[in-house]
PDB file of C-alpha atoms and ligand atoms in Angstrom:
ATOM      1  CA  UNK A   1      90.788 106.478 105.499  1.00 47.00           C
ATOM      2  CA  UNK A   2      92.607 109.481 104.153  1.00 50.00           C
ATOM      3  CA  UNK A   3      95.755 111.329 105.246  1.00 51.00           C
ATOM      4  CA  UNK A   4      95.681 115.021 105.995  1.00 51.00           C
ATOM      5  CA  UNK A   5      97.375 116.966 103.228  1.00 55.00           C
ATOM      6  CA  UNK A   6      99.084 119.935 104.871  1.00 48.00           C
ATOM      7  CA  UNK A   7     100.964 120.522 101.608  1.00 46.00           C
ATOM      8  CA  UNK A   8      97.693 121.920 100.329  1.00 47.00           C
ATOM      9  CA  UNK A   9      97.783 124.528 103.096  1.00 47.00           C
ATOM     10  CA  UNK A  10      99.835 127.701 102.639  1.00 47.00           C
ATOM     11  CA  UNK A  11     103.498 126.795 102.970  1.00 58.00           C
ATOM     12  CA  UNK A  12     106.081 129.179 104.425  1.00 58.00           C
ATOM     13  CA  UNK A  13     108.300 128.807 101.341  1.00 68.00           C
ATOM     14  CA  UNK A  14     107.934 128.787  97.570  1.00 73.00           C
ATOM     15  CA  UNK A  15     106.830 125.374  96.231  1.00 81.00           C
ATOM     16  CA  UNK A  16     110.047 124.502  94.371  1.00 81.00           C
ATOM     17  CA  UNK A  17     112.279 125.118  97.389  1.00 84.00           C
ATOM     18  CA  UNK A  18     110.312 122.704  99.569  1.00 93.00           C
ATOM     19  CA  UNK A  19     111.901 119.294 100.262  1.00 96.00           C
ATOM     20  CA  UNK A  20     111.266 115.930  98.687  1.00 98.00           C
ATOM     21  CA  UNK A  21     109.760 113.623 101.317  1.00 98.00           C
ATOM     22  CA  UNK A  22     111.332 110.164 101.122  1.00 98.00           C
ATOM     23  CA  UNK A  23     110.487 107.193 103.304  1.00 97.00           C
ATOM     24  CA  UNK A  24     111.252 103.566 103.964  1.00 96.00           C
ATOM     25  CA  UNK A  25     110.611 101.131 106.785  1.00 94.00           C
ATOM     26  CA  UNK A  26     114.208 101.618 107.938  1.00 92.00           C
ATOM     27  CA  UNK A  27     117.555 102.659 106.557  1.00 92.00           C
ATOM     28  CA  UNK A  28     117.259 100.733 103.259  1.00 93.00           C
ATOM     29  CA  UNK A  29     115.678 103.700 101.503  1.00 95.00           C
ATOM     30  CA  UNK A  30     118.949 105.589 101.961  1.00 96.00           C
ATOM     31  CA  UNK A  31     120.159 103.638  98.911  1.00 95.00           C
ATOM     32  CA  UNK A  32     117.513 105.561  96.949  1.00 97.00           C
ATOM     33  CA  UNK A  33     118.493 108.829  98.668  1.00 97.00           C
ATOM     34  CA  UNK A  34     122.073 108.313  97.409  1.00 97.00           C
ATOM     35  CA  UNK A  35     120.794 108.141  93.821  1.00 96.00           C
ATOM     36  CA  UNK A  36     118.544 111.186  94.345  1.00 97.00           C
ATOM     37  CA  UNK A  37     121.493 113.192  95.724  1.00 96.00           C
ATOM     38  CA  UNK A  38     123.590 112.242  92.730  1.00 95.00           C
ATOM     39  CA  UNK A  39     121.025 113.100  90.052  1.00 95.00           C
ATOM     40  CA  UNK A  40     119.277 115.980  91.823  1.00 96.00           C
ATOM     41  CA  UNK A  41     121.905 117.677  94.010  1.00 94.00           C
ATOM     42  CA  UNK A  42     119.873 120.882  94.241  1.00 95.00           C
ATOM     43  CA  UNK A  43     116.894 119.178  95.881  1.00 96.00           C
ATOM     44  CA  UNK A  44     116.495 119.149  99.648  1.00 96.00           C
ATOM     45  CA  UNK A  45     115.388 115.829 101.083  1.00 97.00           C
ATOM     46  CA  UNK A  46     113.542 114.988 104.276  1.00 98.00           C
ATOM     47  CA  UNK A  47     113.999 111.251 104.889  1.00 98.00           C
ATOM     48  CA  UNK A  48     111.878 109.286 107.333  1.00 97.00           C
ATOM     49  CA  UNK A  49     112.923 105.770 108.322  1.00 96.00           C
ATOM     50  CA  UNK A  50     110.184 103.993 110.258  1.00 96.00           C
ATOM     51  CA  UNK A  51     112.673 102.100 112.397  1.00 93.00           C
ATOM     52  CA  UNK A  52     110.167 101.661 115.222  1.00 94.00           C
ATOM     53  CA  UNK A  53     108.080  99.396 112.979  1.00 93.00           C
ATOM     54  CA  UNK A  54     110.638  97.800 110.618  1.00 91.00           C
ATOM     55  CA  UNK A  55     110.327  95.247 109.025  1.00 91.00           C
ATOM     56  CA  UNK A  56     107.255  95.844 106.876  1.00 94.00           C
ATOM     57  CA  UNK A  57     107.934  92.806 104.723  1.00 92.00           C
ATOM     58  CA  UNK A  58     105.773  90.293 106.628  1.00 90.00           C
ATOM     59  CA  UNK A  59     102.865  92.634 107.355  1.00 95.00           C
ATOM     60  CA  UNK A  60      99.401  92.837 105.780  1.00 95.00           C
ATOM     61  CA  UNK A  61      98.251  95.252 103.082  1.00 95.00           C
ATOM     62  CA  UNK A  62      95.933  97.031 105.568  1.00 97.00           C
ATOM     63  CA  UNK A  63      98.803  97.636 107.997  1.00 97.00           C
ATOM     64  CA  UNK A  64     101.224  98.809 105.308  1.00 97.00           C
ATOM     65  CA  UNK A  65      98.600 101.162 103.860  1.00 97.00           C
ATOM     66  CA  UNK A  66      97.999 102.632 107.308  1.00 97.00           C
ATOM     67  CA  UNK A  67     101.728 103.086 107.971  1.00 97.00           C
ATOM     68  CA  UNK A  68     102.199 104.683 104.546  1.00 98.00           C
ATOM     69  CA  UNK A  69      99.389 107.196 105.040  1.00 97.00           C
ATOM     70  CA  UNK A  70     100.638 108.026 108.525  1.00 97.00           C
ATOM     71  CA  UNK A  71     104.149 108.693 107.245  1.00 97.00           C
ATOM     72  CA  UNK A  72     102.806 110.691 104.304  1.00 97.00           C
ATOM     73  CA  UNK A  73     101.025 112.892 106.864  1.00 96.00           C
ATOM     74  CA  UNK A  74     104.332 113.476 108.637  1.00 96.00           C
ATOM     75  CA  UNK A  75     106.195 114.283 105.415  1.00 97.00           C
ATOM     76  CA  UNK A  76     103.457 116.639 104.255  1.00 96.00           C
ATOM     77  CA  UNK A  77     103.675 118.430 107.601  1.00 95.00           C
ATOM     78  CA  UNK A  78     107.319 119.055 106.587  1.00 95.00           C
ATOM     79  CA  UNK A  79     105.865 120.696 103.430  1.00 95.00           C
ATOM     80  CA  UNK A  80     107.155 117.983 101.104  1.00 97.00           C
ATOM     81  CA  UNK A  81     106.477 119.005  97.504  1.00 97.00           C
ATOM     82  CA  UNK A  82     106.688 115.402  96.264  1.00 97.00           C
ATOM     83  CA  UNK A  83     106.874 111.989  97.934  1.00 98.00           C
ATOM     84  CA  UNK A  84     109.208 109.096  97.160  1.00 98.00           C
ATOM     85  CA  UNK A  85     108.149 105.722  98.505  1.00 98.00           C
ATOM     86  CA  UNK A  86     111.679 104.309  98.811  1.00 98.00           C
ATOM     87  CA  UNK A  87     110.370 100.939  99.939  1.00 97.00           C
ATOM     88  CA  UNK A  88     109.299  98.183  97.581  1.00 97.00           C
ATOM     89  CA  UNK A  89     106.903  96.700 100.121  1.00 97.00           C
ATOM     90  CA  UNK A  90     105.081 100.005 100.637  1.00 98.00           C
ATOM     91  CA  UNK A  91     105.118 100.661  96.883  1.00 98.00           C
ATOM     92  CA  UNK A  92     103.692  97.213  96.115  1.00 97.00           C
ATOM     93  CA  UNK A  93     100.945  97.362  98.703  1.00 97.00           C
ATOM     94  CA  UNK A  94     100.163 100.999  99.351  1.00 98.00           C
ATOM     95  CA  UNK A  95     101.188 103.293  96.464  1.00 97.00           C
ATOM     96  CA  UNK A  96      97.732 103.209  94.806  1.00 96.00           C
ATOM     97  CA  UNK A  97      96.078 104.072  98.127  1.00 97.00           C
ATOM     98  CA  UNK A  98      98.568 106.871  98.739  1.00 98.00           C
ATOM     99  CA  UNK A  99      97.984 108.334  95.289  1.00 97.00           C
ATOM    100  CA  UNK A 100      94.214 108.198  95.798  1.00 97.00           C
ATOM    101  CA  UNK A 101      94.409 109.848  99.211  1.00 96.00           C
ATOM    102  CA  UNK A 102      97.039 112.579  98.812  1.00 96.00           C
ATOM    103  CA  UNK A 103      97.202 115.206  96.076  1.00 95.00           C
ATOM    104  CA  UNK A 104     100.958 115.790  96.428  1.00 96.00           C
ATOM    105  CA  UNK A 105     102.597 113.778  93.601  1.00 96.00           C
ATOM    106  CA  UNK A 106     104.463 110.614  94.475  1.00 97.00           C
ATOM    107  CA  UNK A 107     106.691 107.987  92.893  1.00 97.00           C
ATOM    108  CA  UNK A 108     107.465 104.468  94.027  1.00 97.00           C
ATOM    109  CA  UNK A 109     110.297 102.081  93.259  1.00 97.00           C
ATOM    110  CA  UNK A 110     108.707  99.131  91.473  1.00 97.00           C
ATOM    111  CA  UNK A 111     108.098 100.711  88.052  1.00 96.00           C
ATOM    112  CA  UNK A 112     111.673 102.066  88.019  1.00 94.00           C
ATOM    113  CA  UNK A 113     113.098  98.676  89.116  1.00 95.00           C
ATOM    114  CA  UNK A 114     111.137  96.850  86.417  1.00 96.00           C
ATOM    115  CA  UNK A 115     112.355  99.357  83.822  1.00 94.00           C
ATOM    116  CA  UNK A 116     115.980  98.727  84.840  1.00 94.00           C
ATOM    117  CA  UNK A 117     115.480  94.966  84.495  1.00 97.00           C
ATOM    118  CA  UNK A 118     113.837  95.162  81.079  1.00 97.00           C
ATOM    119  CA  UNK A 119     116.720  97.347  79.874  1.00 96.00           C
ATOM    120  CA  UNK A 120     119.297  94.857  81.199  1.00 97.00           C
ATOM    121  CA  UNK A 121     117.904  91.471  80.133  1.00 97.00           C
ATOM    122  CA  UNK A 122     118.937  89.837  76.889  1.00 97.00           C
ATOM    123  CA  UNK A 123     117.364  86.402  77.251  1.00 97.00           C
ATOM    124  CA  UNK A 124     114.099  87.647  78.838  1.00 97.00           C
ATOM    125  CA  UNK A 125     114.410  85.531  82.008  1.00 97.00           C
ATOM    126  CA  UNK A 126     114.393  87.875  85.012  1.00 98.00           C
ATOM    127  CA  UNK A 127     114.724  87.028  88.698  1.00 98.00           C
ATOM    128  CA  UNK A 128     113.128  89.256  91.328  1.00 98.00           C
ATOM    129  CA  UNK A 129     113.866  89.075  95.026  1.00 98.00           C
ATOM    130  CA  UNK A 130     112.029  90.996  97.720  1.00 97.00           C
ATOM    131  CA  UNK A 131     110.182  90.733 100.988  1.00 95.00           C
ATOM    132  CA  UNK A 132     107.351  88.222 101.454  1.00 95.00           C
ATOM    133  CA  UNK A 133     104.733  90.961 101.054  1.00 95.00           C
ATOM    134  CA  UNK A 134     106.294  92.368  97.868  1.00 96.00           C
ATOM    135  CA  UNK A 135     106.617  88.958  96.236  1.00 97.00           C
ATOM    136  CA  UNK A 136     103.113  87.828  97.285  1.00 96.00           C
ATOM    137  CA  UNK A 137     101.646  91.024  95.781  1.00 96.00           C
ATOM    138  CA  UNK A 138     103.024  90.061  92.320  1.00 97.00           C
ATOM    139  CA  UNK A 139     103.573  93.789  91.703  1.00 97.00           C
ATOM    140  CA  UNK A 140     106.882  93.138  89.918  1.00 97.00           C
ATOM    141  CA  UNK A 141     105.347  90.559  87.587  1.00 97.00           C
ATOM    142  CA  UNK A 142     102.674  93.098  86.616  1.00 97.00           C
ATOM    143  CA  UNK A 143     105.173  95.936  86.139  1.00 97.00           C
ATOM    144  CA  UNK A 144     107.602  93.766  84.136  1.00 97.00           C
ATOM    145  CA  UNK A 145     104.943  92.236  81.935  1.00 96.00           C
ATOM    146  CA  UNK A 146     103.404  95.665  81.278  1.00 97.00           C
ATOM    147  CA  UNK A 147     106.773  96.773  79.898  1.00 97.00           C
ATOM    148  CA  UNK A 148     107.720  93.535  78.113  1.00 97.00           C
ATOM    149  CA  UNK A 149     104.854  91.030  77.881  1.00 97.00           C
ATOM    150  CA  UNK A 150     107.055  88.065  76.948  1.00 96.00           C
ATOM    151  CA  UNK A 151     109.497  88.155  79.863  1.00 97.00           C
ATOM    152  CA  UNK A 152     109.621  85.153  82.151  1.00 97.00           C
ATOM    153  CA  UNK A 153     109.715  86.211  85.791  1.00 97.00           C
ATOM    154  CA  UNK A 154     111.141  84.109  88.622  1.00 97.00           C
ATOM    155  CA  UNK A 155     110.164  85.786  91.883  1.00 97.00           C
ATOM    156  CA  UNK A 156     111.452  84.766  95.280  1.00 97.00           C
ATOM    157  CA  UNK A 157     110.968  86.108  98.822  1.00 97.00           C
ATOM    158  CA  UNK A 158     114.193  86.426 100.834  1.00 97.00           C
ATOM    159  CA  UNK A 159     112.922  87.494 104.269  1.00 95.00           C
ATOM    160  CA  UNK A 160     116.219  86.951 106.092  1.00 96.00           C
ATOM    161  CA  UNK A 161     118.074  89.575 104.043  1.00 95.00           C
ATOM    162  CA  UNK A 162     116.542  92.644 105.743  1.00 91.00           C
ATOM    163  CA  UNK A 163     117.499  91.614 109.297  1.00 90.00           C
ATOM    164  CA  UNK A 164     121.001  90.687 108.089  1.00 93.00           C
ATOM    165  CA  UNK A 165     121.389  94.148 106.556  1.00 91.00           C
ATOM    166  CA  UNK A 166     119.932  95.965 109.564  1.00 84.00           C
ATOM    167  CA  UNK A 167     122.344  93.924 111.720  1.00 87.00           C
ATOM    168  CA  UNK A 168     125.210  95.211 109.557  1.00 89.00           C
ATOM    169  CA  UNK A 169     126.317  91.698 108.509  1.00 93.00           C
ATOM    170  CA  UNK A 170     127.163  92.804 104.993  1.00 94.00           C
ATOM    171  CA  UNK A 171     130.338  90.767 104.662  1.00 93.00           C
ATOM    172  CA  UNK A 172     129.837  87.732 106.782  1.00 96.00           C
ATOM    173  CA  UNK A 173     129.940  83.970 106.204  1.00 98.00           C
ATOM    174  CA  UNK A 174     126.425  83.658 107.651  1.00 98.00           C
ATOM    175  CA  UNK A 175     125.118  86.136 105.065  1.00 98.00           C
ATOM    176  CA  UNK A 176     127.000  84.302 102.299  1.00 98.00           C
ATOM    177  CA  UNK A 177     125.371  81.031 103.377  1.00 98.00           C
ATOM    178  CA  UNK A 178     121.912  82.633 103.326  1.00 98.00           C
ATOM    179  CA  UNK A 179     122.607  84.132  99.875  1.00 98.00           C
ATOM    180  CA  UNK A 180     123.618  80.711  98.586  1.00 98.00           C
ATOM    181  CA  UNK A 181     120.583  78.998 100.104  1.00 98.00           C
ATOM    182  CA  UNK A 182     118.088  81.503  98.676  1.00 98.00           C
ATOM    183  CA  UNK A 183     119.645  82.213  95.298  1.00 98.00           C
ATOM    184  CA  UNK A 184     120.816  78.796  94.087  1.00 98.00           C
ATOM    185  CA  UNK A 185     117.414  77.953  92.502  1.00 96.00           C
ATOM    186  CA  UNK A 186     117.265  81.356  90.786  1.00 95.00           C
ATOM    187  CA  UNK A 187     120.781  81.010  89.410  1.00 95.00           C
ATOM    188  CA  UNK A 188     119.922  77.518  88.180  1.00 95.00           C
ATOM    189  CA  UNK A 189     116.734  78.777  86.487  1.00 95.00           C
ATOM    190  CA  UNK A 190     118.860  80.461  83.815  1.00 95.00           C
ATOM    191  CA  UNK A 191     118.052  84.099  84.592  1.00 98.00           C
ATOM    192  CA  UNK A 192     120.400  86.713  83.135  1.00 97.00           C
ATOM    193  CA  UNK A 193     119.127  89.598  85.283  1.00 98.00           C
ATOM    194  CA  UNK A 194     118.252  89.852  88.965  1.00 97.00           C
ATOM    195  CA  UNK A 195     116.213  92.740  90.367  1.00 97.00           C
ATOM    196  CA  UNK A 196     116.999  93.674  93.950  1.00 96.00           C
ATOM    197  CA  UNK A 197     113.338  94.331  94.781  1.00 96.00           C
ATOM    198  CA  UNK A 198     113.935  95.673  98.260  1.00 96.00           C
ATOM    199  CA  UNK A 199     115.794  98.876  99.022  1.00 93.00           C
ATOM    200  CA  UNK A 200     117.838  97.135 101.720  1.00 93.00           C
ATOM    201  CA  UNK A 201     119.346  94.653  99.281  1.00 95.00           C
ATOM    202  CA  UNK A 202     121.793  96.962  97.453  1.00 94.00           C
ATOM    203  CA  UNK A 203     123.890  96.756 100.637  1.00 95.00           C
ATOM    204  CA  UNK A 204     124.366  93.054  99.735  1.00 96.00           C
ATOM    205  CA  UNK A 205     125.074  93.766  96.059  1.00 96.00           C
ATOM    206  CA  UNK A 206     128.746  92.753  96.109  1.00 96.00           C
ATOM    207  CA  UNK A 207     128.183  89.461  97.934  1.00 97.00           C
ATOM    208  CA  UNK A 208     125.214  88.564  95.724  1.00 98.00           C
ATOM    209  CA  UNK A 209     127.259  89.402  92.601  1.00 97.00           C
ATOM    210  CA  UNK A 210     130.097  87.253  93.883  1.00 97.00           C
ATOM    211  CA  UNK A 211     127.739  84.324  94.266  1.00 98.00           C
ATOM    212  CA  UNK A 212     125.878  84.759  90.955  1.00 97.00           C
ATOM    213  CA  UNK A 213     128.937  85.462  88.823  1.00 96.00           C
ATOM    214  CA  UNK A 214     129.437  87.914  85.965  1.00 96.00           C
ATOM    215  CA  UNK A 215     126.821  86.381  83.622  1.00 95.00           C
ATOM    216  CA  UNK A 216     123.907  87.691  85.702  1.00 97.00           C
ATOM    217  CA  UNK A 217     123.287  91.446  85.758  1.00 97.00           C
ATOM    218  CA  UNK A 218     122.075  92.846  89.060  1.00 97.00           C
ATOM    219  CA  UNK A 219     119.809  95.884  88.939  1.00 95.00           C
ATOM    220  CA  UNK A 220     117.880  97.930  91.460  1.00 92.00           C
ATOM    221  CA  UNK A 221     115.388 100.784  91.432  1.00 92.00           C
ATOM    222  CA  UNK A 222     117.492 103.626  92.786  1.00 94.00           C
ATOM    223  CA  UNK A 223     118.832 105.298  89.647  1.00 92.00           C
ATOM    224  CA  UNK A 224     115.589 104.934  87.649  1.00 92.00           C
ATOM    225  CA  UNK A 225     113.574 106.145  90.625  1.00 96.00           C
ATOM    226  CA  UNK A 226     115.695 109.315  90.645  1.00 96.00           C
ATOM    227  CA  UNK A 227     115.054 109.704  86.903  1.00 94.00           C
ATOM    228  CA  UNK A 228     111.286 109.227  87.453  1.00 94.00           C
ATOM    229  CA  UNK A 229     111.336 111.860  90.193  1.00 97.00           C
ATOM    230  CA  UNK A 230     113.278 114.291  87.991  1.00 96.00           C
ATOM    231  CA  UNK A 231     110.672 113.878  85.227  1.00 96.00           C
ATOM    232  CA  UNK A 232     107.871 114.416  87.729  1.00 96.00           C
ATOM    233  CA  UNK A 233     109.443 117.591  89.154  1.00 96.00           C
ATOM    234  CA  UNK A 234     109.983 118.960  85.654  1.00 95.00           C
ATOM    235  CA  UNK A 235     106.401 118.156  84.637  1.00 95.00           C
ATOM    236  CA  UNK A 236     104.986 119.818  87.746  1.00 93.00           C
ATOM    237  CA  UNK A 237     107.307 122.848  87.597  1.00 94.00           C
ATOM    238  CA  UNK A 238     108.792 121.916  90.977  1.00 94.00           C
ATOM    239  CA  UNK A 239     112.558 121.741  90.250  1.00 93.00           C
ATOM    240  CA  UNK A 240     114.619 123.501  92.952  1.00 92.00           C
ATOM    241  CA  UNK A 241     116.904 126.318  91.870  1.00 77.00           C
ATOM    242  CA  UNK A 242     120.249 125.998  93.706  1.00 76.00           C
ATOM    243  CA  UNK A 243     122.895 123.301  93.692  1.00 73.00           C
ATOM    244  CA  UNK A 244     123.227 122.341  97.343  1.00 88.00           C
ATOM    245  CA  UNK A 245     120.063 120.769  98.679  1.00 92.00           C
ATOM    246  CA  UNK A 246     119.941 119.784 102.352  1.00 94.00           C
ATOM    247  CA  UNK A 247     119.507 116.243 103.649  1.00 96.00           C
ATOM    248  CA  UNK A 248     117.576 115.810 106.885  1.00 97.00           C
ATOM    249  CA  UNK A 249     117.116 112.348 108.346  1.00 97.00           C
ATOM    250  CA  UNK A 250     114.501 111.404 110.911  1.00 97.00           C
ATOM    251  CA  UNK A 251     113.742 107.995 112.415  1.00 96.00           C
ATOM    252  CA  UNK A 252     110.819 106.766 114.486  1.00 96.00           C
ATOM    253  CA  UNK A 253     113.170 105.003 116.931  1.00 94.00           C
ATOM    254  CA  UNK A 254     116.691 105.991 118.041  1.00 91.00           C
ATOM    255  CA  UNK A 255     119.339 105.123 115.436  1.00 87.00           C
ATOM    256  CA  UNK A 256     121.111 101.771 115.653  1.00 85.00           C
ATOM    257  CA  UNK A 257     124.717 101.136 114.690  1.00 85.00           C
ATOM    258  CA  UNK A 258     123.820 100.354 111.087  1.00 89.00           C
ATOM    259  CA  UNK A 259     122.915 103.954 110.286  1.00 92.00           C
ATOM    260  CA  UNK A 260     126.612 104.857 110.646  1.00 91.00           C
ATOM    261  CA  UNK A 261     127.631 101.957 108.385  1.00 89.00           C
ATOM    262  CA  UNK A 262     125.046 102.967 105.760  1.00 93.00           C
ATOM    263  CA  UNK A 263     126.062 106.622 105.959  1.00 94.00           C
ATOM    264  CA  UNK A 264     129.729 105.761 105.421  1.00 92.00           C
ATOM    265  CA  UNK A 265     129.032 103.293 102.587  1.00 92.00           C
ATOM    266  CA  UNK A 266     126.729 105.641 100.728  1.00 95.00           C
ATOM    267  CA  UNK A 267     128.796 108.786 101.442  1.00 94.00           C
ATOM    268  CA  UNK A 268     125.694 110.741 102.431  1.00 95.00           C
ATOM    269  CA  UNK A 269     127.257 112.923 105.124  1.00 92.00           C
ATOM    270  CA  UNK A 270     124.261 112.489 107.442  1.00 94.00           C
ATOM    271  CA  UNK A 271     124.673 114.732 110.476  1.00 90.00           C
ATOM    272  CA  UNK A 272     122.316 114.841 113.401  1.00 92.00           C
ATOM    273  CA  UNK A 273     119.387 112.442 113.196  1.00 95.00           C
ATOM    274  CA  UNK A 274     115.983 113.597 114.403  1.00 95.00           C
ATOM    275  CA  UNK A 275     113.484 111.369 116.169  1.00 95.00           C
ATOM    276  CA  UNK A 276     109.829 111.648 115.178  1.00 93.00           C
ATOM    277  CA  UNK A 277     106.639 110.028 116.362  1.00 91.00           C
ATOM    278  CA  UNK A 278     104.232 109.162 113.570  1.00 85.00           C
ATOM    279  CA  UNK A 279     100.755 110.569 114.119  1.00 69.00           C
ATOM    280  CA  UNK A 280      97.736 108.349 113.544  1.00 62.00           C
ATOM    281  CA  UNK A 281      95.795 109.285 110.405  1.00 50.00           C
ATOM    282  CA  UNK A 282      92.403 110.924 110.539  1.00 46.00           C
ATOM    283  CA  UNK A 283      89.622 108.475 109.944  1.00 42.00           C
ATOM    284  CA  UNK A 284      86.858 109.708 107.735  1.00 33.00           C
ATOM    285  CA  UNK A 285      83.712 107.720 107.453  1.00 28.00           C
TER     286      UNK A 285
HETATM  287  N1  DGL B 301     113.252  98.190 102.380  1.00 93.79           N
HETATM  288  C1  DGL B 301     111.952  97.693 102.255  1.00 93.79           C
HETATM  289  C2  DGL B 301     111.572  97.281 100.846  1.00 93.79           C
HETATM  290  O1  DGL B 301     112.103  97.842  99.911  1.00 93.79           O
HETATM  291  C3  DGL B 301     111.353  96.757 103.225  1.00 93.79           C
HETATM  292  C4  DGL B 301     112.066  96.067 104.243  1.00 93.79           C
HETATM  293  C5  DGL B 301     111.123  95.642 105.328  1.00 93.79           C
HETATM  294  O2  DGL B 301     110.748  96.516 106.093  1.00 93.79           O
HETATM  295  O3  DGL B 301     110.752  94.462 105.392  1.00 93.79           O
HETATM  296  O4  DGL B 301     110.728  96.436 100.658  1.00 93.79           O
END
């Protein structure tokens, strides 16, 4: 199975002025977009949230690989010059397949998240929370231990967090109770750093920090992912010239109320949202 790569076809514009294609299963990846806008304000971004099929977190590798290649096809049809997989689940399960199948360069969020954690920890005990699929893949353990072989990793799936975020229950006693239920064992394990290993979770940052207290640093992938993308663009000679890149947002299902909440929280100034159907990938035998 291999995605078409329209970026390899003649594009109507010069390579550097083409957009960065960013995607997530839903609106969570907008937390990464906020960091990209801050570090790379001259880059235009085409964001695709696969809201018709969210959540990805309980799905199989085969399904997540297929979704990822389908979305890559859509982003490449927008002439994306680079791809950002702003979803830990898709990074954990499908980034290698994407990089094998598509020549356009791509970055994921797990390496950058692991880097942030290794920089933050002092005692070497790191907690990681994510979707069931991300945690079962052990991708964070591999990325963390590749950077710092002696770290002790405590990984935990928190599948109720994504629906709570998508429901907009960011400050709610029900969410606080779920945070307490999931995170008590991690807090008691003596970690000093927690990685938010799902791009939806930064929306819960304040409530998680309130529960864990000031002794535990909370990190996510967003800032380091933007740094990784900047390095990639520089290496490939793809940095955009100007200072005011555009942000276009498309979803595979009509927007729910949470998009407005996310937009306001992240200060992204999202205007009209497009709706896109994802094409099936070409099968090559
Ligand atoms: N935001 C996604 C992640 O970073 C996944 C959420 C989901 O679709 O389950 O893993």
